[in-house]
Tab-separated table of C-alpha atoms in Angstrom:
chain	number	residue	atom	x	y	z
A	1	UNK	CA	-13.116	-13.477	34.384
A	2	UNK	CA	-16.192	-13.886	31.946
A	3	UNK	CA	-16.467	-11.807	28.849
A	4	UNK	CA	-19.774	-11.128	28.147
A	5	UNK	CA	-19.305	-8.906	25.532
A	6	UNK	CA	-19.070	-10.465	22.147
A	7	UNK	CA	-16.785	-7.863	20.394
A	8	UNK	CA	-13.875	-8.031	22.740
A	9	UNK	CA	-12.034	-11.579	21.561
A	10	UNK	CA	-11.779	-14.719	23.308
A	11	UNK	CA	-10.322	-16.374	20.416
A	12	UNK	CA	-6.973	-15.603	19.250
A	13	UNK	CA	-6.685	-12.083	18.187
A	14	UNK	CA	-4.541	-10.855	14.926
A	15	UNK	CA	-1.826	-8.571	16.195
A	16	UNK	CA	0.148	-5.605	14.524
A	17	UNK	CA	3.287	-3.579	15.723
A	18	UNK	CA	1.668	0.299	15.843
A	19	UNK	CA	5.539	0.975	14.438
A	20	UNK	CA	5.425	-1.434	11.784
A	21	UNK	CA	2.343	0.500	10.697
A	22	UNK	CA	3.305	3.613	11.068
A	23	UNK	CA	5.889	2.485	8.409
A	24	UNK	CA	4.521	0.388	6.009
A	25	UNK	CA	0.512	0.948	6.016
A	26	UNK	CA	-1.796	-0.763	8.234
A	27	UNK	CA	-3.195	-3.309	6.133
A	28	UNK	CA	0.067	-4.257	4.988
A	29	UNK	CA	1.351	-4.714	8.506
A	30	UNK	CA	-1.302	-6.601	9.430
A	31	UNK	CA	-0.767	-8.928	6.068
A	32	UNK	CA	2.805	-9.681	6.786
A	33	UNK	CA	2.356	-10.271	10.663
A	34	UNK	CA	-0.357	-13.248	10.015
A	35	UNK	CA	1.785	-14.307	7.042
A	36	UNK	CA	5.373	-14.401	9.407
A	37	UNK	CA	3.123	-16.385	11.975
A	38	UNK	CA	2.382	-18.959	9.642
A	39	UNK	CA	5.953	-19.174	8.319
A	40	UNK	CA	6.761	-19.828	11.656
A	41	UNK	CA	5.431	-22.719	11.735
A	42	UNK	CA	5.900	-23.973	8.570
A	43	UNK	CA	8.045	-27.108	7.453
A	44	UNK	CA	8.419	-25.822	3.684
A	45	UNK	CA	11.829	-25.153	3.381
A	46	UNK	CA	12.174	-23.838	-0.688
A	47	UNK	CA	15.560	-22.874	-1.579
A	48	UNK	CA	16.951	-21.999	1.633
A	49	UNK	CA	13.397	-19.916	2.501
A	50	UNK	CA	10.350	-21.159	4.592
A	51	UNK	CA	7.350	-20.489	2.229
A	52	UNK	CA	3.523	-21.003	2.929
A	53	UNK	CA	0.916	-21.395	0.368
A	54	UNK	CA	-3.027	-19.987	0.241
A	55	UNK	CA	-5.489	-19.393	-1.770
A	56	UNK	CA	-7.251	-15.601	-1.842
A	57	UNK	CA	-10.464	-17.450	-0.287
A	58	UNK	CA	-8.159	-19.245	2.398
A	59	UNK	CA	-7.093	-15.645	3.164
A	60	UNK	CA	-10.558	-14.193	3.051
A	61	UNK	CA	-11.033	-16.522	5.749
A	62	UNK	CA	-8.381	-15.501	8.195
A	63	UNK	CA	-9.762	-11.230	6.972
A	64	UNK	CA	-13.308	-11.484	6.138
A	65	UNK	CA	-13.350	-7.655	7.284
A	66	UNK	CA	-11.542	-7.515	3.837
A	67	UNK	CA	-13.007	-8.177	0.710
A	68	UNK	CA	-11.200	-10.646	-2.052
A	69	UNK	CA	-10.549	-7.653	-3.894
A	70	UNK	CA	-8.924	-5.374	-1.278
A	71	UNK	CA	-6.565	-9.075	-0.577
A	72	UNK	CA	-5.774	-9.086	-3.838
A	73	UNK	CA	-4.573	-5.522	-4.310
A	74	UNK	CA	-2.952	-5.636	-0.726
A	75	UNK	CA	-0.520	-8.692	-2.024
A	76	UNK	CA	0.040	-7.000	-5.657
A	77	UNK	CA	1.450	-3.903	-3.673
A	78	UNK	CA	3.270	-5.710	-1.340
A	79	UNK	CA	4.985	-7.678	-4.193
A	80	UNK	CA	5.442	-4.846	-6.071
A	81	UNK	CA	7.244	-3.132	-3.176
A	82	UNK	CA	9.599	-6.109	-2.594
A	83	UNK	CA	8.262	-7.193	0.781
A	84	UNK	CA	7.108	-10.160	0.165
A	85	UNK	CA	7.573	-13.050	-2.637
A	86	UNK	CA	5.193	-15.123	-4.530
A	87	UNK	CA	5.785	-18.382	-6.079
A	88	UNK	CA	4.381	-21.709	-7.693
A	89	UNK	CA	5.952	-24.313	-6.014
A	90	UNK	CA	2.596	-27.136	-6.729
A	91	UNK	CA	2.896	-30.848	-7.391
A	92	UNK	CA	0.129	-30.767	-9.819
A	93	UNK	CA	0.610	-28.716	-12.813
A	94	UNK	CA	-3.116	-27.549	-12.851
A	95	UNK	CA	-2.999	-26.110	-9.275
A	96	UNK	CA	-2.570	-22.583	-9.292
A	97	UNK	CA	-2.597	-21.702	-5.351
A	98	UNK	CA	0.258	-18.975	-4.760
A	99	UNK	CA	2.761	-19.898	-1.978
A	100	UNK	CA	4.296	-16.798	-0.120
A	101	UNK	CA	7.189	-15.671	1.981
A	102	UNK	CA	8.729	-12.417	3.619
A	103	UNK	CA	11.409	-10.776	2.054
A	104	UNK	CA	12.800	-10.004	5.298
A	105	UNK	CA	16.227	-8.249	4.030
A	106	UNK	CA	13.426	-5.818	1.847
A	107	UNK	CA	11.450	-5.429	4.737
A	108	UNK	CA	14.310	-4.708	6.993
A	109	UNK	CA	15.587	-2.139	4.311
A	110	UNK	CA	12.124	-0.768	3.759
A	111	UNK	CA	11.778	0.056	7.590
A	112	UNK	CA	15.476	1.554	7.645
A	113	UNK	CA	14.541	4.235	5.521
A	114	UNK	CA	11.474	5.081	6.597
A	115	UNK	CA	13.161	5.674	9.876
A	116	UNK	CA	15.646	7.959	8.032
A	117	UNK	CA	12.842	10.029	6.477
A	118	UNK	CA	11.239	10.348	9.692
A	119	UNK	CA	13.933	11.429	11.791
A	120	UNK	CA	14.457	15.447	11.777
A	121	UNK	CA	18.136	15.035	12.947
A	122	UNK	CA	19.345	13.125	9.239
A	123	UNK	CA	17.833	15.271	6.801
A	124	UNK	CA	21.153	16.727	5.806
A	125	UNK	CA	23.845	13.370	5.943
A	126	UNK	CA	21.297	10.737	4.201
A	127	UNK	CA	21.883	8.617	1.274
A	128	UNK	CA	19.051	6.170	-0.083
A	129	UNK	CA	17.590	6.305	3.237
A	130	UNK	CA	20.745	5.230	5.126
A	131	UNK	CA	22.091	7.729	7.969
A	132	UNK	CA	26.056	7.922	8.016
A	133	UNK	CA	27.725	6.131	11.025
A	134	UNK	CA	24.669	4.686	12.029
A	135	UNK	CA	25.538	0.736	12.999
A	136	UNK	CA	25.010	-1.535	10.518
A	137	UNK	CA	25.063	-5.118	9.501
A	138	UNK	CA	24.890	-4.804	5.602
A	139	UNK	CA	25.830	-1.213	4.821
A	140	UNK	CA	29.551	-0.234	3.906
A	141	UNK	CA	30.715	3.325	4.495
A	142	UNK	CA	33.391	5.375	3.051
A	143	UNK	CA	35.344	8.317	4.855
A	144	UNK	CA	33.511	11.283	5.402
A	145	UNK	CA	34.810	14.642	4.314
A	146	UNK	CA	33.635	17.674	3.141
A	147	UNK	CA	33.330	17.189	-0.476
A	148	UNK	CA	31.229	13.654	-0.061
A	149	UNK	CA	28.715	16.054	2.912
A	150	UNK	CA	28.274	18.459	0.447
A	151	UNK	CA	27.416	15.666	-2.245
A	152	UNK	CA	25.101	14.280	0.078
A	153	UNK	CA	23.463	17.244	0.870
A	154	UNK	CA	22.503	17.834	-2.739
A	155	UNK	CA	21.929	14.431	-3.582
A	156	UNK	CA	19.108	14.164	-0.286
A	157	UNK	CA	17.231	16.997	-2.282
A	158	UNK	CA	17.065	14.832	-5.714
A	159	UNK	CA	17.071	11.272	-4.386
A	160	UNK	CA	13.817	10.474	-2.999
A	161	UNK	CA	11.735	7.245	-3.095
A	162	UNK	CA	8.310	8.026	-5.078
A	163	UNK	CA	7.699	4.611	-5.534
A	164	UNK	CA	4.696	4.898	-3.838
A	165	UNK	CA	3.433	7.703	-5.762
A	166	UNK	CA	4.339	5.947	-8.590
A	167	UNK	CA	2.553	2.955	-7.485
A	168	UNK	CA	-0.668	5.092	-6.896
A	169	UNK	CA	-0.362	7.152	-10.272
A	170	UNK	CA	0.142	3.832	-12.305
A	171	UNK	CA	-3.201	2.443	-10.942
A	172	UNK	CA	-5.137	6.020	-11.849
A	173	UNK	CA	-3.747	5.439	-15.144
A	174	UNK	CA	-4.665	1.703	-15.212
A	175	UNK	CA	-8.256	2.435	-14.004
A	176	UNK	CA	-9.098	4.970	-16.196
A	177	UNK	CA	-7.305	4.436	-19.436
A	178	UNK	CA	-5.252	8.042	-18.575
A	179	UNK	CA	-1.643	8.523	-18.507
A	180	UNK	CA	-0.677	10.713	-15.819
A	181	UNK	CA	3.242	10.796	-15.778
A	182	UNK	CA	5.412	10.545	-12.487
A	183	UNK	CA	5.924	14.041	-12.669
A	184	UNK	CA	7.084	16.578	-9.552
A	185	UNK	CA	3.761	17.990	-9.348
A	186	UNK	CA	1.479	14.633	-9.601
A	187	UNK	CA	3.850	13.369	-6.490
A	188	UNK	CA	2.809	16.432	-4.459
A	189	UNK	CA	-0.530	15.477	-5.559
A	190	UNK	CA	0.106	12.383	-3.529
A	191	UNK	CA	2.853	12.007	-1.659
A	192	UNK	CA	1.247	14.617	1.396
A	193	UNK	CA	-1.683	12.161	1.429
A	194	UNK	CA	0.716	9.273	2.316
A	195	UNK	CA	1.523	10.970	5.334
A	196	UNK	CA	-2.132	9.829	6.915
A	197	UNK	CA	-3.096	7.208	4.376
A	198	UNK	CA	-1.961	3.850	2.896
A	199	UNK	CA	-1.201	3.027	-1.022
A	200	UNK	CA	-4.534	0.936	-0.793
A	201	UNK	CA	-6.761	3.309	0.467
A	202	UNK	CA	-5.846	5.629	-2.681
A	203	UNK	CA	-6.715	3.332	-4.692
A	204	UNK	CA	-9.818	3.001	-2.970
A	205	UNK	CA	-10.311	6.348	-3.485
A	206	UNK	CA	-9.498	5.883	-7.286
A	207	UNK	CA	-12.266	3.029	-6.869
A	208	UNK	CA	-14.874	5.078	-5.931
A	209	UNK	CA	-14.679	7.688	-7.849
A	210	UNK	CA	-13.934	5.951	-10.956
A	211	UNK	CA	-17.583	3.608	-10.045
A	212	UNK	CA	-19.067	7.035	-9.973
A	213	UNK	CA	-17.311	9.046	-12.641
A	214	UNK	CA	-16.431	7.146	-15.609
A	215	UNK	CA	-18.599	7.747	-18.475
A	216	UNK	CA	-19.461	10.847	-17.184
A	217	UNK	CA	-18.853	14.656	-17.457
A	218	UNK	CA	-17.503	13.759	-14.331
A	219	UNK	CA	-14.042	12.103	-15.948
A	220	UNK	CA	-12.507	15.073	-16.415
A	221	UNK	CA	-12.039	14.943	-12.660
A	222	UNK	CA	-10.461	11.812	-12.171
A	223	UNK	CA	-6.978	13.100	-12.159
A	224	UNK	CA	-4.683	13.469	-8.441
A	225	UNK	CA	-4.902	17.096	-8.148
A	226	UNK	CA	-8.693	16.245	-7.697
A	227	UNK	CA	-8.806	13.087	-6.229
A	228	UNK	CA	-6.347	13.349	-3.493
A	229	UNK	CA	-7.264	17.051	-2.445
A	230	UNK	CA	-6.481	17.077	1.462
A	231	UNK	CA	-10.204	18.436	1.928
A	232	UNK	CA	-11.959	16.126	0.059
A	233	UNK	CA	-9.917	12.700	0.073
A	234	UNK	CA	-11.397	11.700	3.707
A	235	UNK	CA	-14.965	11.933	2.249
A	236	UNK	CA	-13.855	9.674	-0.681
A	237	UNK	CA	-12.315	6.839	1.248
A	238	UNK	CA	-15.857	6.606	3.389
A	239	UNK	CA	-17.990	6.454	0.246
A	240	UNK	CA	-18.753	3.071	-1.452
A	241	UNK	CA	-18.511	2.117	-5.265
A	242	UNK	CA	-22.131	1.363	-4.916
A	243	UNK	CA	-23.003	4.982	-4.551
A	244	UNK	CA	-26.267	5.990	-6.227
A	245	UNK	CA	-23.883	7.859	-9.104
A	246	UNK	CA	-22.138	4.237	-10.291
A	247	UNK	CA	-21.424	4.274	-14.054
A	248	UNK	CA	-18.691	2.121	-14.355
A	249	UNK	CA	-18.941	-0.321	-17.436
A	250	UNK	CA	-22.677	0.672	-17.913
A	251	UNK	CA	-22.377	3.217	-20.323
A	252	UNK	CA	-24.860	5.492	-18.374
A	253	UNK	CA	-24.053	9.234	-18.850
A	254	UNK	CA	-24.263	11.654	-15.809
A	255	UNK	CA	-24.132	15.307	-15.623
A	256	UNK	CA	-22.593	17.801	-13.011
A	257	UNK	CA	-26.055	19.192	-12.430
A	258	UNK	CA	-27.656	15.745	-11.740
A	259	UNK	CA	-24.991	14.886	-9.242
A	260	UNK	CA	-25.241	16.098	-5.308
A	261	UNK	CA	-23.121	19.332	-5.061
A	262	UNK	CA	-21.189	17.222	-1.999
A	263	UNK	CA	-19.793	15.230	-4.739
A	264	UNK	CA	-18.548	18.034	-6.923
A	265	UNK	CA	-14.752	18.168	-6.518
A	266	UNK	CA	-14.088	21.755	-5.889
């Protein structure tokens, strides 16, 4: 049958795993599927690993829906997470092109305990994301009694992964020369959000508003309990950093009263 409608592909589509997404963010899953179908084929073997190698343009090419700076954030979080690795494995000294690979056991461990956190039936017999006598091929479990349940139901209070969070509150501080600490309340600032949206598009949000903020009376705002309000945080990932408010690096000073009161934060 003909296609005559240009939007729906006749070429070879990119594919995702709605799970996958659901798990890890879906940019990110969409990142590491085109990168595992090029390992795939690859003949680098590099210390026991297959590894490809790209530049950010060659990957602009296979996601121009991206921009080079959304790529480039997308692979710092992913290497800061663990889920993938980067490397220098050139011939010639001067070329700088990154060579990638999946850190499958990561990945594999990342997934695991996002299952645990999802599931409403392990809330109470979880450790580091890990549900007891669930079948495993790399976790070890000792007997279960009544004193280790009743350490592990205190410990599933404490223990929690805010790496995320963390991730998202070290780029606020990065972008705007604050220093937010990974406080309790900052990661209820953020972590609700996570629930719907991605690491990057936070910091998209912390793009935006810092292109349209910064140098203003505005700055006081840029902080998470304003920037990732559950009312207004949907607005901010649909705006643009080329809003009509930009500031960033121009020195230009705007007031609350010049600014649209859409924009105010409250």
């Amino acid at each position: 049958m003909n296609n005559e409608f240009n939007y729906l592909f006749n070429e070879r589509p990119l594919v995702i795993r709605p799970e996958l997404a659901r798990m890890v963010g879906l940019n990110e899953s969409i990142f590491l599927q085109q990168l595992n179908y090029w390992l795939v084929k690859s003949s680098h073997l590099i210390n026991g690993k297959k590894w490809i190698y790209n530049t950010y343009n060659t990957w602009h090419d296979q996601f121009p829906f991206w921009s080079i700076s959304t790529i480039k954030r997308l692979i710092t979080g992913l290497e800061n997470k663990k889920l993938i690795l980067i490397g220098k494995y050139n011939k010639a000294g001067f070329d700088k092109t990154n060579w990638y690979t999946i850190n499958y056991p990561e990945l594999q461990k990342w997934v695991n305990q996002r299952l645990v956190q999802n599931d409403p039936t392990s809330g109470s017999n979880c450790t580091n994301g890990v549900v007891q006598n669930e079948p495993t091929n790399t976790i070890d479990y000792t007997e279960t009694t009544s004193e280790t349940n009743k350490n592990h139901k205190s410990s599933s209070k404490t223990e929690h992964d805010h790496s995320a969070a963390k991730e998202v509150i070290a780029y606020l501080n990065e972008q705007t020369g604050k220093h937010y600490r990974n406080t309790t309340s900052n990661y209820r600032m953020i972590e609700p959000r996570l629930k719907d949206y991605s690491v990057d598009d936070l910091k998209h949000v912390v793009d935006v508003k810092c292109s349209q903020w910064i140098n203003s009376s505005m700055d006081k705002y840029l902080r998470p309990a304003t920037l990732f309000q559950a009312s207004k945080i949907d607005g901010y990932l649909n705006e643009t950093a080329n809003d009509k408010n930009r500031s960033q690096y121009t020195g230009q000073i705007i007031n609350e009263k010049d600014m649209d009161t859409d924009d105010l934060p409250f």
